[in-house]
CSV table of C-alpha atoms and ligand atoms in Angstrom, one decimal:
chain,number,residue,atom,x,y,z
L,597,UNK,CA,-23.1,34.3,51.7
L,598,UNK,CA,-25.9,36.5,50.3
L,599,UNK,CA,-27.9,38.2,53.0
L,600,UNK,CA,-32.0,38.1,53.3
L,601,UNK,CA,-33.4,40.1,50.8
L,602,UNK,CA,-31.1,39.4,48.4
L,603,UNK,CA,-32.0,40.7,44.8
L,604,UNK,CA,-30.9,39.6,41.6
L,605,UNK,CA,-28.9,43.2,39.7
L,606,UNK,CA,-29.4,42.1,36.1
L,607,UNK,CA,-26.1,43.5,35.0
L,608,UNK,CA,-22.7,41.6,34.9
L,609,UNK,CA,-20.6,44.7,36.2
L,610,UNK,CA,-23.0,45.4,39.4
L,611,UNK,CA,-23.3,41.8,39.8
L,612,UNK,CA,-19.4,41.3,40.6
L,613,UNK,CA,-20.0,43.9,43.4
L,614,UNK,CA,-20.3,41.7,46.3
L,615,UNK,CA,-17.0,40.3,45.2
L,616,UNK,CA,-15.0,43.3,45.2
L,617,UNK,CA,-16.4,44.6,48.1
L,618,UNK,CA,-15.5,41.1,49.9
L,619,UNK,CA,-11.7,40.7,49.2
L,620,UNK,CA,-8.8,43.0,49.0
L,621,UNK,CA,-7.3,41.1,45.5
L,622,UNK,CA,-3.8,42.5,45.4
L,623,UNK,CA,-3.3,40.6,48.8
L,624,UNK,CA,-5.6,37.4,47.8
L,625,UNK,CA,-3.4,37.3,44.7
L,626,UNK,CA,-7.5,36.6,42.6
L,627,UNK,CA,-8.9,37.8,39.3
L,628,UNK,CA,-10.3,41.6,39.9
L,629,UNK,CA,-12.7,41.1,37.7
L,630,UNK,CA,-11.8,45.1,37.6
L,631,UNK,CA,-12.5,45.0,33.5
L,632,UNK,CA,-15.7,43.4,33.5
L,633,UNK,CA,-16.5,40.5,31.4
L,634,UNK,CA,-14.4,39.5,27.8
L,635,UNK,CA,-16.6,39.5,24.8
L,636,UNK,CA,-17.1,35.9,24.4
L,637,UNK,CA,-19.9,33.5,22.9
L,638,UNK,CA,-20.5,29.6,22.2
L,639,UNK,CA,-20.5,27.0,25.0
L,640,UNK,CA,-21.9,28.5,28.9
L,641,UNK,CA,-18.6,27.0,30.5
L,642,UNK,CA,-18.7,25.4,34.3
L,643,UNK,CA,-16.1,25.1,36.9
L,644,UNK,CA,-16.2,23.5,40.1
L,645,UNK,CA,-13.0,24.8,42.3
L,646,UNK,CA,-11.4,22.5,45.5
L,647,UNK,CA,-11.0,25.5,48.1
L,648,UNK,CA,-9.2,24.1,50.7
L,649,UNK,CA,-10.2,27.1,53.1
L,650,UNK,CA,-11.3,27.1,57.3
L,651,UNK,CA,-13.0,24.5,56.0
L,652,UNK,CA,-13.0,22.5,52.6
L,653,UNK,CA,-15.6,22.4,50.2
L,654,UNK,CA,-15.8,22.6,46.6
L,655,UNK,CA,-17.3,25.6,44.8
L,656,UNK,CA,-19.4,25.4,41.7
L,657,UNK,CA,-20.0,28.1,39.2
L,658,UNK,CA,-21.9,28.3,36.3
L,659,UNK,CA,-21.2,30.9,33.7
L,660,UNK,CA,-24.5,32.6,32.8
L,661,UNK,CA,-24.6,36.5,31.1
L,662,UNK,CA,-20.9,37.2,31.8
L,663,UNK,CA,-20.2,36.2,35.2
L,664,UNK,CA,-19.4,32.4,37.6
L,665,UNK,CA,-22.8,32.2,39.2
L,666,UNK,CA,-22.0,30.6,42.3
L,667,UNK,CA,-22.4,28.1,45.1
L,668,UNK,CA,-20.3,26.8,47.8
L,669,UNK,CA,-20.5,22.9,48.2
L,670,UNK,CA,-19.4,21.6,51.4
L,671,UNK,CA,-19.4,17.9,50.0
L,672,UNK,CA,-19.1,18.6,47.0
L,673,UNK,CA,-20.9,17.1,44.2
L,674,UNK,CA,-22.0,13.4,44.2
L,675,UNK,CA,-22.9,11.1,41.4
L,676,UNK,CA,-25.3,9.3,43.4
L,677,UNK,CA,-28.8,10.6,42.7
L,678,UNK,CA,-30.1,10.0,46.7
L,679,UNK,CA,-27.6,12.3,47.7
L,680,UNK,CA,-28.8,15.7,48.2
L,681,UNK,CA,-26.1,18.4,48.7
L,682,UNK,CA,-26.3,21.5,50.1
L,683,UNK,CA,-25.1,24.4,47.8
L,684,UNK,CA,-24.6,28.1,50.2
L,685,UNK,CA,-25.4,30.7,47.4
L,686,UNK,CA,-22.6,32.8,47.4
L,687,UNK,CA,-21.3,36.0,45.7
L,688,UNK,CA,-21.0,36.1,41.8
L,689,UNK,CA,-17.4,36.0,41.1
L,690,UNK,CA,-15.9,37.0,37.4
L,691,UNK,CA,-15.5,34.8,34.5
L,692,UNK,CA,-11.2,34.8,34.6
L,693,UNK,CA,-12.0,32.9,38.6
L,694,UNK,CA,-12.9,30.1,36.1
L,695,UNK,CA,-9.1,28.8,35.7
L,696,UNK,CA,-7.9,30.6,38.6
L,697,UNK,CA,-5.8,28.4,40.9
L,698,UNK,CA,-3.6,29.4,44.0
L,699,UNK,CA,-3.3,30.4,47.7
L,700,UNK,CA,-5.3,33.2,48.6
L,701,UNK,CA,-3.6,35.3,50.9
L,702,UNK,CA,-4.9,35.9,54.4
L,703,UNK,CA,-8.6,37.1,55.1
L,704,UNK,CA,-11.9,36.3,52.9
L,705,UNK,CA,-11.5,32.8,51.9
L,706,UNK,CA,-8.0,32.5,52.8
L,707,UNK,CA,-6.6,28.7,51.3
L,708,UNK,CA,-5.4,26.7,48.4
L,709,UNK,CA,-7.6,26.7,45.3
L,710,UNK,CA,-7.6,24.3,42.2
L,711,UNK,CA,-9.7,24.0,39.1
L,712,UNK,CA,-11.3,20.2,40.1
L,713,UNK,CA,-13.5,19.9,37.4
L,714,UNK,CA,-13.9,22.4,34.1
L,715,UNK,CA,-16.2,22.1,31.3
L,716,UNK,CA,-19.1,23.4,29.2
L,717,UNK,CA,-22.8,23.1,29.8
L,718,UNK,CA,-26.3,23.0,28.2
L,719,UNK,CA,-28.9,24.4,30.3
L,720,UNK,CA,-31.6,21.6,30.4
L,721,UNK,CA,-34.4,23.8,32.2
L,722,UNK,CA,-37.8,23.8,30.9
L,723,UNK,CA,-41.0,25.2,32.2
L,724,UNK,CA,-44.3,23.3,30.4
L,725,UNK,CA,-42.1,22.0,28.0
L,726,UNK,CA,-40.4,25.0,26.8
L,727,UNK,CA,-37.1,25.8,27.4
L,728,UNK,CA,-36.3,28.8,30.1
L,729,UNK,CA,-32.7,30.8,29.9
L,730,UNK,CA,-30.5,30.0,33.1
L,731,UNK,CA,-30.8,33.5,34.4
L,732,UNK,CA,-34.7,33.0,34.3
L,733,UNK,CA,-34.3,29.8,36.0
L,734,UNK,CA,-32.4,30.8,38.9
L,735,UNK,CA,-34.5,33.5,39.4
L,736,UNK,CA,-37.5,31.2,39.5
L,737,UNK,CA,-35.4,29.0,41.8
L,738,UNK,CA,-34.8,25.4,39.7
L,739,UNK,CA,-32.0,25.3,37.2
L,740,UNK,CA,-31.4,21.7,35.1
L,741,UNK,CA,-28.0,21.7,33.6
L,742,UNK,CA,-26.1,18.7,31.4
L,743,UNK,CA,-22.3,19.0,32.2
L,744,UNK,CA,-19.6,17.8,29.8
L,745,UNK,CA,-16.7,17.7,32.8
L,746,UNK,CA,-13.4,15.3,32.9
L,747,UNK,CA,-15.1,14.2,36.5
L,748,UNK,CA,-18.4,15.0,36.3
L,749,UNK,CA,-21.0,14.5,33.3
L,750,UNK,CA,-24.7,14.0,32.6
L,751,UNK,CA,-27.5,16.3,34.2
L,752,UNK,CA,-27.5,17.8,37.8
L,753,UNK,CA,-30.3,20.2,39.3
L,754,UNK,CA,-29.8,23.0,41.4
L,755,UNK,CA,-32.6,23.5,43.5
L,756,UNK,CA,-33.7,27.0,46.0
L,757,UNK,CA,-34.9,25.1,49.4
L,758,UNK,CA,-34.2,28.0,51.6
L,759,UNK,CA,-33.6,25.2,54.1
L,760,UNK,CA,-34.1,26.4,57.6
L,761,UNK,CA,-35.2,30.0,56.0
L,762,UNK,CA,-31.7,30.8,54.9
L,763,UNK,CA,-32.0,32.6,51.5
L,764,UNK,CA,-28.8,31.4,50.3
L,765,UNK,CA,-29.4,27.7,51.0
L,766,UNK,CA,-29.8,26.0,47.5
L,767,UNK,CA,-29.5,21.7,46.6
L,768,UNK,CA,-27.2,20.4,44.3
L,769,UNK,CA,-28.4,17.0,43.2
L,770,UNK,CA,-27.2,14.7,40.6
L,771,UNK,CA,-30.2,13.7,38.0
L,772,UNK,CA,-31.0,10.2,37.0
L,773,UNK,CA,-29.8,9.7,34.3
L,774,UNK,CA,-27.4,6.6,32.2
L,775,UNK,CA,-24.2,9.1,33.9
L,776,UNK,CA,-25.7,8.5,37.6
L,777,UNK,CA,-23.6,6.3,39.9
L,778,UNK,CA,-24.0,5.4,43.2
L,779,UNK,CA,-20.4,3.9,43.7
L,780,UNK,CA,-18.0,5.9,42.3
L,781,UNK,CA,-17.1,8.9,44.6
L,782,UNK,CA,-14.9,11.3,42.2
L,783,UNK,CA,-14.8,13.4,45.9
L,784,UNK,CA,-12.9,11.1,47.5
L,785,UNK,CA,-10.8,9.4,45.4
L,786,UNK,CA,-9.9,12.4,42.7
L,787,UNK,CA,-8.6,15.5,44.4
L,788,UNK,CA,-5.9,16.5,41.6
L,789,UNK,CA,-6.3,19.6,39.3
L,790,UNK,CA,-7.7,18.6,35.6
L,791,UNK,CA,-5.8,21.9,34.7
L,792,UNK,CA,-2.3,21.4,36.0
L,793,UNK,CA,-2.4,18.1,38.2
L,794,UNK,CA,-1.9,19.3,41.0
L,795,UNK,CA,-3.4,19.2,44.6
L,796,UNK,CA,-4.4,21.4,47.0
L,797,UNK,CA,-1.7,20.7,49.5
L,798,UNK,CA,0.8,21.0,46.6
L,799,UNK,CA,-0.3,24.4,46.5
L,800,UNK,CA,0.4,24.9,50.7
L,801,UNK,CA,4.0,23.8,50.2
L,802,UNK,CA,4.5,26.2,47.5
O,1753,MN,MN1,-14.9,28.9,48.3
């Protein structure tokens, strides 16, 4: 969780701070992120990650300027446009988290990760009909993306509310758009891996 005064760094590497300061990776078996982002362009890519932890939720990261800008979803996300979730801001984590899958060894988000949903995104987010780059956006607090998932697709907003003055409280809600559905609950009723097909509890009897 990011603390009160919480400031943006601008650069990938000092960004991924908070996450090496948080877990000792050569126990939670995770990306170090230790080599700083890979050269890469084309498609910002999306993952949203089914941590079965002290308590489940589902966290979603957007890649924007080299790292998995991130929020942790305790209901994860919902296709039904009346359902506002709420995203915890949490620490930036390094672009190889986005296929990582395993048990995280014991301390900071100690579990069973897998990859839930993967994609690419276009960042939707305008301001007075011109178009604002993601990092700009989250700094301003509103970020409109269009995700091309396996479970999830069509536009969702993430939204700084700073609910019950917490900083880090943000709202994922999906858009109405022709992809909005208010019966299907992918939550619920798809807990696999679109990576390997497996589940989180196939990960605990490992
Ligand atoms: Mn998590």
């Amino acid at each position: 969780m990011l603390g009160k005064g919480y400031r943006e760094p601008m650069d990938a590497d000092q960004r991924l701070d908070a996450y090496r300061r948080k877990r000792r990776t050569e126990l939670s078996g995770e990306p170090t992120g230790a080599d700083g982002p890979p050269p890469r362009d084309g498609q910002p890519r999306f993952v949203v990650q089914r941590h079965d932890a002290r308590s489940l939720h589902f966290d979603v990261r957007l890649e924007v300027d080299g790292v998995l800008v991130s929020w942790a979803v305790p209901k994860g996300p919902s296709l039904n446009p009346a359902d506002k979730r709420l995203a915890h801001r949490t620490e930036d984590h390094p672009l190889d988290y986005i296929d990582f899958e395993g048990r995280i060894g014991g301390g900071y988000g100690a579990g069973t990760v897998i990859v839930w949903d993967t994609g690419t995104y276009d960042n939707l987010t305008t301001l007075d009909g011109e178009p604002v780059a993601a990092a700009d956006a989250l700094l301003k607090g509103h970020i409109k993306v269009l995700l091309y998932g396996h479970k999830l697709s069509g536009a969702f907003a993430v939204t700084h509310t700073k609910m019950g003055g917490d900083e880090a409280n943000w709202m994922l809600v999906k858009v109405d758009d022709e992809s909005a559905d208010r019966r299907r609950r992918p939550t619920a009723t798809q807990n696999e891996s679109v990576l390997t097909g497996r589940t989180n509890s196939d990960l605990e009897a490992d």
